[in-house]
Short mmCIF file of C-alpha atoms and ligand atoms in Angstrom, two decimals:
data_model
loop_
_atom_site.label_atom_id
_atom_site.label_comp_id
_atom_site.label_asym_id
_atom_site.label_seq_id
_atom_site.Cartn_x
_atom_site.Cartn_y
_atom_site.Cartn_z
CA MET K 1 58.65 97.31 112.85
CA THR K 2 58.58 97.58 109.04
CA GLU K 3 59.46 94.34 107.29
CA HIS K 4 61.23 93.81 103.98
CA ALA K 5 62.65 90.71 102.36
CA VAL K 6 66.02 92.38 101.84
CA VAL K 7 67.61 95.48 103.36
CA ILE K 8 70.62 96.89 101.54
CA ALA K 9 72.95 99.11 103.56
CA GLY K 10 74.47 101.61 101.14
CA GLY K 11 73.13 103.07 97.91
CA GLY K 12 76.40 103.43 96.01
CA PRO K 13 77.01 101.64 92.69
CA THR K 14 76.89 98.16 94.26
CA GLY K 15 73.81 98.71 96.42
CA LEU K 16 71.90 100.32 93.56
CA MET K 17 72.71 97.52 91.12
CA LEU K 18 71.76 94.86 93.65
CA ALA K 19 68.48 96.63 94.38
CA GLY K 20 67.68 96.70 90.65
CA GLU K 21 68.42 93.00 90.28
CA LEU K 22 66.22 92.09 93.26
CA ALA K 23 63.40 94.34 92.10
CA LEU K 24 63.45 92.72 88.65
CA ALA K 25 62.92 89.39 90.42
CA GLY K 26 59.94 90.85 92.31
CA ILE K 27 61.69 90.99 95.69
CA ASP K 28 60.63 93.54 98.32
CA VAL K 29 63.89 95.43 98.84
CA VAL K 30 64.81 98.73 100.48
CA ILE K 31 68.06 100.70 100.42
CA VAL K 32 69.26 102.59 103.48
CA GLU K 33 71.69 105.32 102.36
CA ARG K 34 73.64 107.70 104.57
CA ARG K 35 73.93 110.43 101.92
CA ALA K 36 70.99 112.78 101.61
CA SER K 37 71.24 112.73 97.80
CA GLN K 38 72.99 110.73 95.09
CA ASP K 39 75.72 113.41 94.82
CA VAL K 40 79.24 111.95 94.87
CA ASP K 41 82.05 113.81 96.63
CA GLY K 42 85.26 113.95 94.65
CA SER K 43 86.00 112.08 91.46
CA ARG K 44 86.17 108.38 92.38
CA ALA K 45 85.60 105.96 89.49
CA GLY K 46 86.32 107.37 86.07
CA GLY K 47 84.47 104.87 83.96
CA LEU K 48 83.11 101.49 83.04
CA LEU K 49 85.02 98.52 81.71
CA SER K 50 83.79 96.27 78.95
CA ARG K 51 82.15 93.54 81.04
CA THR K 52 80.23 96.07 83.13
CA ILE K 53 78.86 97.64 79.96
CA GLU K 54 77.84 94.14 78.86
CA VAL K 55 76.15 93.49 82.19
CA LEU K 56 74.16 96.72 81.83
CA ASP K 57 73.36 95.72 78.25
CA GLN K 58 71.98 92.43 79.61
CA ARG K 59 69.41 94.55 81.47
CA GLY K 60 68.68 96.82 78.51
CA ILE K 61 70.14 99.94 80.15
CA ALA K 62 73.65 100.20 78.62
CA GLU K 63 72.57 102.95 76.21
CA ARG K 64 71.68 105.29 79.10
CA PHE K 65 75.31 105.22 80.21
CA LEU K 66 76.89 105.10 76.76
CA SER K 67 75.04 108.23 75.70
CA ALA K 68 76.22 110.08 78.84
CA GLY K 69 79.91 109.19 78.53
CA GLN K 70 82.64 108.79 75.98
CA VAL K 71 83.56 105.44 74.49
CA ALA K 72 87.35 104.95 74.37
CA GLN K 73 90.19 102.46 74.74
CA VAL K 74 90.54 103.17 78.45
CA GLN K 75 92.03 99.86 79.53
CA GLY K 76 95.52 100.01 80.95
CA PHE K 77 97.91 98.16 83.20
CA ALA K 78 100.27 100.34 85.28
CA GLY K 79 99.83 103.08 82.71
CA ILE K 80 100.48 100.74 79.75
CA ARG K 81 97.59 101.14 77.31
CA LEU K 82 95.80 97.97 76.29
CA ASP K 83 93.63 98.17 73.19
CA ILE K 84 90.68 95.76 73.19
CA SER K 85 89.14 96.81 69.88
CA ASP K 86 89.78 93.32 68.45
CA PHE K 87 87.91 91.59 71.33
CA PRO K 88 84.83 89.50 70.47
CA THR K 89 82.25 91.68 72.23
CA ARG K 90 79.89 94.40 71.04
CA HIS K 91 81.47 96.61 73.69
CA ASN K 92 85.13 96.29 72.70
CA TYR K 93 85.99 99.49 74.58
CA GLY K 94 85.55 101.18 77.92
CA LEU K 95 83.40 104.15 78.81
CA ALA K 96 84.77 107.34 80.30
CA LEU K 97 81.99 108.38 82.69
CA TRP K 98 82.57 109.82 86.16
CA GLN K 99 80.98 108.04 89.09
CA SER K 100 79.11 111.26 89.90
CA ARG K 101 77.23 110.82 86.59
CA PHE K 102 77.04 107.02 86.72
CA GLU K 103 75.24 106.88 90.06
CA PRO K 104 72.27 109.14 89.25
CA ILE K 105 71.59 107.22 86.02
CA LEU K 106 71.63 103.92 87.88
CA ALA K 107 69.51 105.42 90.67
CA ASP K 108 66.91 106.50 88.08
CA TRP K 109 66.61 102.91 86.87
CA VAL K 110 66.24 101.66 90.43
CA GLY K 111 63.58 104.32 90.99
CA GLU K 112 61.68 103.18 87.90
CA LEU K 113 61.68 99.66 89.36
CA GLY K 114 60.01 101.08 92.46
CA VAL K 115 62.74 100.50 95.04
CA PRO K 116 62.43 102.81 98.05
CA ILE K 117 65.65 104.53 99.18
CA LEU K 118 65.74 105.78 102.76
CA ARG K 119 68.11 108.71 102.28
CA GLY K 120 69.96 110.50 105.01
CA ARG K 121 69.65 107.36 107.15
CA GLU K 122 72.32 105.05 108.45
CA VAL K 123 72.45 101.44 109.49
CA VAL K 124 73.99 101.57 112.96
CA GLY K 125 73.78 97.92 113.98
CA PHE K 126 71.96 94.63 113.49
CA ALA K 127 71.14 91.36 115.18
CA GLN K 128 70.41 88.20 113.23
CA ASP K 129 68.46 85.16 114.34
CA ASP K 130 67.22 82.00 112.62
CA THR K 131 64.47 83.70 110.67
CA GLY K 132 65.80 87.16 109.89
CA VAL K 133 67.75 90.24 110.83
CA ASP K 134 66.76 93.22 112.97
CA VAL K 135 68.42 96.19 111.31
CA GLU K 136 68.94 99.20 113.55
CA LEU K 137 68.82 102.61 111.88
CA SER K 138 69.89 106.06 112.98
CA GLY K 139 66.99 108.02 114.45
CA ASP K 140 66.10 105.16 116.76
CA THR K 141 64.11 103.13 114.25
CA SER K 142 64.61 99.65 112.92
CA LEU K 143 63.65 97.37 110.07
CA ARG K 144 63.15 93.63 109.98
CA ALA K 145 64.55 91.75 106.98
CA GLU K 146 65.10 88.20 105.88
CA TYR K 147 68.55 89.22 104.61
CA LEU K 148 70.83 92.21 105.08
CA VAL K 149 73.42 93.06 102.44
CA GLY K 150 76.31 95.36 103.31
CA CYS K 151 77.04 97.48 100.25
CA ASP K 152 78.31 100.16 102.60
CA GLY K 153 81.79 100.69 101.19
CA GLY K 154 85.34 100.04 102.33
CA ARG K 155 84.74 101.05 105.95
CA SER K 156 81.66 98.79 106.07
CA LEU K 157 79.91 98.78 109.41
CA ILE K 158 78.08 95.63 108.35
CA ARG K 159 81.35 93.77 107.77
CA LYS K 160 82.78 94.90 111.09
CA ALA K 161 79.60 94.17 113.07
CA ALA K 162 79.40 90.72 111.47
CA GLY K 163 82.93 90.08 112.73
CA ILE K 164 84.21 89.26 109.24
CA ASP K 165 88.00 89.48 108.97
CA PHE K 166 89.33 92.00 106.43
CA ALA K 167 92.74 90.56 105.71
CA GLY K 168 95.38 92.05 103.44
CA LEU K 169 98.00 94.72 103.10
CA ASP K 170 98.30 98.04 104.89
CA PRO K 171 99.01 101.02 102.66
CA SER K 172 102.58 101.55 101.43
CA THR K 173 101.86 104.69 99.44
CA SER K 174 99.41 107.56 99.63
CA TRP K 175 98.24 109.82 96.80
CA LEU K 176 96.49 113.16 96.82
CA ILE K 177 93.71 113.60 94.29
CA ALA K 178 92.02 116.92 93.63
CA GLU K 179 90.07 119.00 91.16
CA VAL K 180 91.79 122.36 90.88
CA GLU K 181 91.88 125.70 89.09
CA MET K 182 95.34 126.91 88.06
CA ASP K 183 96.52 130.27 86.68
CA GLU K 184 99.15 128.64 84.49
CA GLU K 185 98.78 125.87 81.92
CA PRO K 186 100.06 122.68 83.65
CA GLU K 187 101.99 119.84 82.03
CA VAL K 188 99.18 117.48 81.09
CA GLY K 189 99.76 113.73 81.10
CA MET K 190 100.71 110.79 83.28
CA ARG K 191 103.82 110.87 85.45
CA ARG K 192 106.29 108.09 85.83
CA GLU K 193 105.32 107.72 89.49
CA GLY K 194 101.72 106.92 88.59
CA GLY K 195 99.99 110.26 89.01
CA GLY K 196 99.51 113.10 86.58
CA ILE K 197 97.39 116.06 85.55
CA GLY K 198 94.50 116.09 83.10
CA PRO K 199 91.48 118.20 82.20
CA VAL K 200 88.34 117.14 84.10
CA ASN K 201 86.32 117.62 80.94
CA ARG K 202 88.09 115.09 78.77
CA LEU K 203 86.20 116.14 75.65
CA GLU K 204 86.77 119.88 75.75
CA GLY K 205 90.08 120.06 77.63
CA GLY K 206 91.17 123.15 79.59
CA GLY K 207 90.52 123.70 83.31
CA PRO K 208 89.51 122.68 85.88
CA PHE K 209 92.21 120.04 86.12
CA GLY K 210 92.29 116.74 87.92
CA VAL K 211 95.59 116.09 89.68
CA VAL K 212 96.90 112.93 91.27
CA LEU K 213 100.13 113.22 93.24
CA ARG K 214 102.16 110.69 95.14
CA GLU K 215 102.73 111.84 98.73
CA ARG K 216 105.94 111.58 100.66
CA HIS K 217 104.28 110.02 103.72
CA VAL K 218 101.65 107.34 104.11
CA GLU K 219 100.34 108.22 107.56
CA HIS K 220 98.09 111.28 107.84
CA THR K 221 95.79 112.65 110.45
CA GLY K 222 92.89 114.69 109.19
CA ASP K 223 91.72 115.66 105.72
CA PRO K 224 94.19 116.83 103.06
CA SER K 225 94.73 120.58 102.82
CA MET K 226 95.55 123.16 100.11
CA ASP K 227 99.03 123.52 101.60
CA GLU K 228 99.71 119.80 101.31
CA LEU K 229 98.47 119.86 97.72
CA ARG K 230 100.71 122.81 96.86
CA GLU K 231 103.68 121.13 98.53
CA ALA K 232 103.11 117.90 96.62
CA LEU K 233 102.79 119.77 93.31
CA VAL K 234 106.06 121.59 93.89
CA ALA K 235 107.78 118.36 94.96
CA VAL K 236 106.78 116.60 91.72
CA TYR K 237 106.66 119.42 89.13
CA GLY K 238 108.84 122.08 90.70
CA THR K 239 105.90 124.51 90.54
CA ASP K 240 102.29 124.71 91.69
CA TYR K 241 101.23 126.17 88.29
CA GLY K 242 99.62 129.09 90.09
CA LEU K 243 97.25 126.83 92.02
CA ARG K 244 94.27 129.07 92.72
CA SER K 245 91.57 126.92 94.28
CA ALA K 246 90.43 123.35 94.73
CA ASN K 247 86.86 122.19 94.18
CA TRP K 248 87.72 119.20 96.32
CA ILE K 249 90.82 117.43 97.65
CA SER K 250 90.90 113.80 98.62
CA ARG K 251 93.40 111.06 99.34
CA PHE K 252 93.70 107.38 98.48
CA THR K 253 96.22 104.66 99.22
CA ASP K 254 97.25 101.26 97.93
CA MET K 255 95.69 99.40 100.85
CA ALA K 256 94.51 96.00 99.59
CA ARG K 257 92.13 94.02 101.79
CA GLN K 258 89.42 91.46 101.21
CA ALA K 259 86.67 90.06 103.42
CA ALA K 260 87.51 86.50 104.45
CA SER K 261 83.88 85.56 103.86
CA TYR K 262 81.23 87.28 101.74
CA ARG K 263 78.48 85.74 103.86
CA HIS K 264 77.79 85.33 107.52
CA GLY K 265 74.39 83.67 107.93
CA ARG K 266 71.76 86.14 106.76
CA VAL K 267 74.28 88.91 106.22
CA LEU K 268 76.15 89.31 102.95
CA LEU K 269 78.78 91.72 101.66
CA ALA K 270 79.28 93.13 98.17
CA GLY K 271 81.40 95.78 96.47
CA ASP K 272 83.95 97.81 98.42
CA ALA K 273 82.54 96.38 101.65
CA ALA K 274 84.01 93.07 100.50
CA HIS K 275 87.22 94.29 98.83
CA VAL K 276 89.34 97.42 98.73
CA HIS K 277 92.38 97.91 96.55
CA PRO K 278 94.21 100.73 94.80
CA PRO K 279 92.31 102.34 91.90
CA GLN K 280 94.89 101.29 89.28
CA GLY K 281 93.08 99.71 86.36
CA GLY K 282 89.76 101.27 87.39
CA GLN K 283 88.24 98.01 88.58
CA GLY K 284 86.57 98.91 91.89
CA LEU K 285 83.15 100.11 90.83
CA ASN K 286 83.08 97.51 88.08
CA THR K 287 83.78 94.62 90.44
CA GLY K 288 81.08 95.84 92.83
CA VAL K 289 78.45 96.08 90.09
CA GLN K 290 79.35 92.58 88.94
CA ASP K 291 79.23 91.23 92.52
CA ALA K 292 75.68 92.58 92.66
CA VAL K 293 74.69 90.87 89.41
CA ASN K 294 76.08 87.56 90.67
CA LEU K 295 74.30 87.86 94.02
CA GLY K 296 70.96 89.39 92.98
CA TRP K 297 69.25 86.45 91.28
CA LYS K 298 70.61 83.97 93.82
CA LEU K 299 69.32 85.95 96.78
CA ALA K 300 65.98 86.42 94.99
CA GLN K 301 65.62 82.67 94.49
CA VAL K 302 66.48 81.96 98.13
CA VAL K 303 63.97 84.58 99.33
CA ASN K 304 61.35 83.11 96.96
CA LYS K 305 62.19 79.66 98.33
CA THR K 306 62.94 78.44 94.81
CA SER K 307 66.42 77.49 95.98
CA PRO K 308 67.97 76.43 99.28
CA GLU K 309 70.17 78.82 101.24
CA SER K 310 73.24 76.92 100.05
CA LEU K 311 72.87 78.73 96.68
CA LEU K 312 74.20 81.80 98.50
CA ASP K 313 77.47 79.99 99.17
CA THR K 314 78.12 79.94 95.43
CA TYR K 315 78.21 83.75 95.63
CA HIS K 316 81.31 83.64 97.84
CA ALA K 317 82.76 80.68 95.91
CA GLU K 318 82.46 82.54 92.60
CA ARG K 319 83.12 86.15 93.52
CA HIS K 320 85.82 85.84 96.19
CA PRO K 321 88.40 84.57 93.66
CA VAL K 322 87.44 87.39 91.28
CA GLY K 323 87.99 89.96 94.03
CA ALA K 324 91.29 88.31 95.03
CA ARG K 325 92.48 88.58 91.45
CA VAL K 326 91.66 92.29 91.37
CA LEU K 327 93.67 92.82 94.56
CA HIS K 328 96.52 90.87 93.03
CA ASN K 329 96.69 92.75 89.74
CA THR K 330 96.35 96.16 91.41
CA MET K 331 99.22 95.29 93.78
CA ALA K 332 101.33 94.44 90.74
CA ALA K 333 100.32 97.70 89.03
CA VAL K 334 101.34 99.71 92.09
CA ALA K 335 104.69 97.92 92.27
CA LEU K 336 105.27 98.53 88.56
CA SER K 337 104.50 102.22 89.02
CA SER K 338 107.34 102.75 91.50
CA PRO K 339 109.29 105.72 90.14
CA ASP K 340 112.85 104.38 90.51
CA ASP K 341 115.03 103.27 87.59
CA ARG K 342 114.80 99.55 88.32
CA HIS K 343 111.02 99.60 88.21
CA GLN K 344 111.17 101.76 85.10
CA ALA K 345 113.27 99.00 83.50
CA LEU K 346 110.67 96.43 84.54
CA ARG K 347 107.92 98.63 83.15
CA ASP K 348 109.77 98.93 79.84
CA ILE K 349 109.91 95.15 79.58
CA MET K 350 106.22 94.83 80.53
CA THR K 351 105.39 97.42 77.89
CA GLU K 352 107.21 95.35 75.29
CA LEU K 353 105.52 92.14 76.44
CA LEU K 354 102.10 93.75 76.40
CA SER K 355 102.62 94.96 72.86
CA MET K 356 102.45 91.30 71.82
CA ASP K 357 98.99 89.97 71.05
CA GLU K 358 98.73 87.01 73.40
CA PRO K 359 99.95 88.77 76.59
CA ARG K 360 97.86 91.86 75.75
CA ARG K 361 94.74 89.75 75.23
CA ARG K 362 95.22 87.85 78.49
CA ILE K 363 95.86 90.84 80.70
CA ALA K 364 93.25 93.04 79.04
CA ALA K 365 90.63 90.28 79.31
CA MET K 366 91.40 89.97 83.00
CA LEU K 367 91.21 93.70 83.67
CA SER K 368 88.04 94.18 81.63
CA GLY K 369 86.33 91.25 83.37
CA LEU K 370 85.65 89.53 80.06
CA ASP K 371 87.60 86.38 80.95
CA ILE K 372 85.81 85.67 84.24
CA HIS K 373 85.35 81.94 84.56
CA TYR K 374 83.39 80.53 87.47
CA ASP K 375 84.51 77.01 88.27
CA LEU K 376 81.42 74.94 87.48
CA GLY K 377 83.35 71.77 86.76
CA ASP K 378 84.53 70.20 83.52
CA GLY K 379 82.65 70.41 80.27
CA HIS K 380 82.20 72.70 77.30
CA PRO K 381 84.59 75.70 77.37
CA LEU K 382 81.55 77.97 77.80
CA LEU K 383 80.67 76.43 81.17
CA GLY K 384 81.02 79.11 83.86
CA ARG K 385 82.04 81.74 81.31
CA ARG K 386 80.04 84.71 80.05
CA MET K 387 77.59 83.92 77.28
CA PRO K 388 78.50 85.83 74.11
CA ASP K 389 75.87 88.22 72.81
CA LEU K 390 75.03 86.27 69.65
CA ASP K 391 72.68 87.50 66.98
CA LEU K 392 69.70 85.14 66.95
CA HIS K 393 66.81 84.37 64.66
CA THR K 394 63.64 83.29 66.45
CA ALA K 395 60.04 82.68 65.41
CA ASP K 396 59.35 86.23 66.66
CA GLY K 397 62.09 87.72 64.51
CA PRO K 398 65.72 88.65 65.04
CA THR K 399 67.03 89.27 68.53
CA ARG K 400 70.25 88.85 70.47
CA VAL K 401 71.20 86.91 73.55
CA PHE K 402 71.49 89.92 75.86
CA THR K 403 67.97 91.03 74.95
CA LEU K 404 66.70 87.68 76.22
CA LEU K 405 68.24 88.51 79.61
CA HIS K 406 66.59 91.90 80.11
CA ASP K 407 64.15 90.59 82.73
CA ALA K 408 66.95 88.80 84.65
CA ARG K 409 65.41 85.38 84.21
CA PRO K 410 67.32 82.24 83.22
CA VAL K 411 67.14 81.16 79.58
CA LEU K 412 67.47 77.72 78.03
CA LEU K 413 68.56 78.58 74.52
CA ASN K 414 67.97 75.80 72.02
CA LEU K 415 69.84 76.27 68.77
CA GLY K 416 68.96 72.82 67.40
CA GLU K 417 65.61 71.42 66.27
CA PRO K 418 62.69 72.72 68.35
CA GLY K 419 61.22 70.27 70.88
CA GLY K 420 63.26 67.52 72.43
CA PHE K 421 63.12 68.77 76.02
CA ASP K 422 60.25 69.05 78.48
CA ILE K 423 60.73 72.33 80.34
CA THR K 424 57.41 71.98 82.22
CA PRO K 425 58.89 71.47 85.73
CA TRP K 426 60.81 74.76 85.37
CA ALA K 427 58.46 76.59 83.01
CA ASN K 428 57.46 79.26 85.56
CA ARG K 429 61.06 80.35 86.06
CA VAL K 430 63.19 79.28 83.08
CA ARG K 431 62.39 80.52 79.60
CA LEU K 432 62.97 78.07 76.73
CA VAL K 433 63.86 79.89 73.52
CA ASP K 434 64.23 78.15 70.16
CA ALA K 435 66.56 80.09 67.89
CA ARG K 436 69.10 79.87 65.13
CA HIS K 437 72.53 81.43 65.05
CA HIS K 438 74.64 81.61 61.92
CA GLY K 439 78.23 82.34 62.66
CA VAL K 440 81.12 81.35 64.86
CA TRP K 441 81.23 81.42 68.65
CA GLU K 442 84.26 83.35 69.75
CA LEU K 443 85.27 83.90 73.35
CA PRO K 444 87.78 86.43 74.70
CA VAL K 445 91.25 84.85 75.05
CA LEU K 446 90.04 81.34 74.13
CA GLY K 447 89.07 82.30 70.59
CA GLU K 448 86.66 80.18 68.59
CA VAL K 449 84.82 77.39 70.43
CA ALA K 450 82.54 74.64 69.10
CA ALA K 451 78.91 75.77 68.91
CA PRO K 452 76.86 73.78 71.45
CA PRO K 453 73.37 72.67 70.35
CA ALA K 454 71.86 74.24 73.48
CA VAL K 455 72.96 76.37 76.40
CA LEU K 456 71.51 77.20 79.81
CA ILE K 457 72.17 80.83 80.69
CA ARG K 458 71.94 82.16 84.24
CA PRO K 459 70.41 85.60 84.83
CA ASP K 460 73.95 87.01 85.31
CA GLY K 461 74.81 85.92 81.77
CA HIS K 462 77.08 83.04 82.79
CA VAL K 463 76.63 79.62 81.24
CA ALA K 464 75.35 76.98 83.68
CA TRP K 465 75.31 74.12 81.17
CA ALA K 466 76.04 73.60 77.46
CA GLY K 467 75.36 70.53 75.38
CA ASP K 468 72.68 68.44 73.74
CA LEU K 469 69.10 68.63 75.09
CA ALA K 470 69.19 64.85 75.64
CA ASP K 471 72.15 65.23 78.04
CA PRO K 472 71.10 63.83 81.47
CA GLU K 473 73.14 66.66 83.02
CA LEU K 474 70.61 69.24 81.81
CA PRO K 475 67.82 68.44 84.32
CA ARG K 476 70.47 68.26 87.03
CA ALA K 477 71.86 71.67 86.06
CA LEU K 478 68.33 73.14 85.96
CA ALA K 479 67.57 71.73 89.42
CA ARG K 480 70.93 72.80 90.83
CA TRP K 481 70.64 76.38 89.70
CA PHE K 482 66.91 77.03 89.43
CA GLY K 483 65.27 74.69 91.93
C1 FAD E 501 90.14 108.14 94.19
C2 FAD E 501 89.37 106.96 93.73
C3 FAD E 501 89.44 106.61 92.40
C4 FAD E 501 88.72 105.50 91.96
N1 FAD E 501 88.79 105.17 90.65
C5 FAD E 501 88.08 104.13 90.20
C6 FAD E 501 88.04 103.80 88.83
O1 FAD E 501 88.66 104.44 87.99
N2 FAD E 501 87.26 102.75 88.43
C7 FAD E 501 86.54 102.02 89.33
O2 FAD E 501 85.86 101.08 88.92
N3 FAD E 501 86.56 102.31 90.64
C8 FAD E 501 87.30 103.35 91.09
N4 FAD E 501 87.27 103.67 92.41
C9 FAD E 501 86.54 102.82 93.33
C10 FAD E 501 85.05 103.10 93.33
O3 FAD E 501 84.78 104.43 93.67
C11 FAD E 501 84.43 102.14 94.33
O4 FAD E 501 84.92 100.84 94.09
C12 FAD E 501 82.92 102.13 94.23
O5 FAD E 501 82.38 103.35 94.61
C13 FAD E 501 82.38 101.04 95.12
O6 FAD E 501 81.00 101.10 95.15
P1 FAD E 501 80.23 100.57 96.42
O7 FAD E 501 78.80 100.84 96.14
O8 FAD E 501 80.65 99.18 96.70
O9 FAD E 501 80.76 101.43 97.62
P2 FAD E 501 80.63 103.01 97.84
O10 FAD E 501 80.64 103.72 96.55
O11 FAD E 501 81.63 103.37 98.87
O12 FAD E 501 79.17 103.17 98.41
C14 FAD E 501 78.86 102.86 99.74
C15 FAD E 501 77.62 103.63 100.12
O13 FAD E 501 77.21 103.24 101.39
C16 FAD E 501 76.85 104.40 102.13
N5 FAD E 501 77.03 104.01 103.53
C17 FAD E 501 78.19 103.77 104.19
N6 FAD E 501 77.95 103.35 105.43
C18 FAD E 501 76.61 103.32 105.58
C19 FAD E 501 75.75 102.94 106.64
N7 FAD E 501 76.21 102.51 107.82
N8 FAD E 501 74.41 103.03 106.45
C20 FAD E 501 73.92 103.46 105.26
N9 FAD E 501 74.69 103.83 104.23
C21 FAD E 501 76.02 103.74 104.38
C22 FAD E 501 77.76 105.48 101.63
O14 FAD E 501 77.19 106.75 101.84
C23 FAD E 501 77.85 105.13 100.17
O15 FAD E 501 76.87 105.74 99.39
C24 FAD E 501 87.96 104.76 92.88
C25 FAD E 501 87.89 105.14 94.20
C26 FAD E 501 88.59 106.22 94.64
C27 FAD E 501 88.50 106.61 96.09
#
C-alpha cells in the first residue's frame, strides 16, 4: 500500500491550496480528485475577495491571478455595492475571475511544487486507527496516510463517513443558473429578487449571457432542463428573449449547513465539505482557500512532530466561527433579497445605512475577510488579526511583510534595535528579521494602532504575539505555536 503523510480528498480550490501549503512545508502530500481534468462545470465562483488576494500575495502568486482577471469593486451585501477602495490594504478591491480560470492557475502552482494529483479517482471510504488512516480508492486500491483531509465539497463523503453532523437550515429558495445564447438583447442587470442577467464576458459584453432566476419551487428531482429555464425566464421577465441554447444549466439553493466539528481524530474537513451556504457575497471559494491556509502549516508541524496534535484543534477553534459568520451573513442577504415590498423597504434602509462610512467599513471588512480576528487572548490589537503588508527596510534592502511569508514559514519581525532576543531554540523554523518601517500601522475597521516594537507572524499571516522582545510572553508564544 502506498504511503503518504497526508491524503487530500478533492482537488477543488480548497484541496489545491492546502496541497500547496503542505508542499511548501516539505510534506509528502497527494490529492485524489474525482474529475479527470481541472475543468469546472458551470460558472460557480465569480471571483476573489480582498483577503484571498492577500493570502495569495503572501505566497508570491497573487499576480498570476490578477493578470488573468479584472480588478473591480465587487464587494456587495444583498446587491448593495460596498466600495473598499479606502481600505488599508494593497488589494483594496476584488478580482472578477471565474472559478474555471482560477482552478487551473492554482493547479499549475501546485504542480510546480511537485504535488501528485490522482485524477479520475475517488475516495470511497476510510478507516482510521491510532497511527494513521487507510484510504480506500475507486478501482480497488488504497493509500495509507497519517492524516486525511476532506476537501471534497458540500456533499463530502469524508464528512459523512466520519459521522460528523452537518447542522443548519434546509433550503427555502432555489435558483436556476445558466449560460445561454439568446436571439434578442435581454435586460441586463440585477433583479429585485436577487437574480439577473449579465454578459459572461464582463469586459467585452454581449452574449453569451449568464442568467440567475429564482424558481417557484424548492424541491426538484433531476437536473434542470431547458423548459424549466424558459418557464422561469417568462415568469420573471415576461419573455424568454428568444432563448436559443444553453451551454450549461445548473441550480443552487440557500441551504446553510456547517460541520459540527472540523476534525475527527486523523480526519479533517475544509472548504465546502465543512460549510455550505448561499453564494450571496461570493464568499464560498474564498473561505475554503483561507481554511486551507489556516490548516496547512499546522498540519505540517504536527506531521513533522514540531507540534503536538492539539495544534490541530486550533484549526476548528479559529475557522469554525469564521464559517459560522459566513453562514449568518449569507442568510441575512437571502432574507434581504426577498422580492416583496416589506423586504424592499428593509433593503432601502440597509442601503442608506451602508452608505455611511462606519457601517460600510464594518460589513465590507467582514465580507472581504479583512477583519478576521482569531481569539488569541488579550493584548495588542494586532493579536490574532492579519498582519498588514508593511513596506520594510532591511539590511538586504527594501522588502514588504508579505514577501517575507512566501515560503510559508513563521517570521519574528523586529522593528527595534537589532539583537535583544536569542532565537536559537527556534532558529531552524522561525526566521528572525530585523527591519525598519516608517509610517503608521492601520488596520481595517480599527484604524490606526500603536506600532509594536516586534511582532511574531504565523505562516498564515496572522499575528501570534506583538510587543517588546524582552516580553516573557514571547518565548511562550514561540513554543505554543512553533514547538
Ligand atoms: C452557483 C454557484 C455560485 C457560486 N458563487 C461563488 C462566488 O461568487 N464566490 C465564491 O467564493 N464562491 C462561490 N461559490 C462557491 C464555490 O464554488 C465553492 O465554495 C468552492 O468551489 C469550494 O471549493 P472546495 O474546493 O471546498 O469544494 P469544491 O469546489 O466542491 O471541490 C471539491 C472537489 O472534490 C472532488 N470530489 C468530491 N468527492 C470526491 C471524492 N469522494 N473523492 C475524490 N474527489 C472528490 C470534486 O470533484 C471537486 O473537485 C458558488 C457556488 C455555486 C454552486
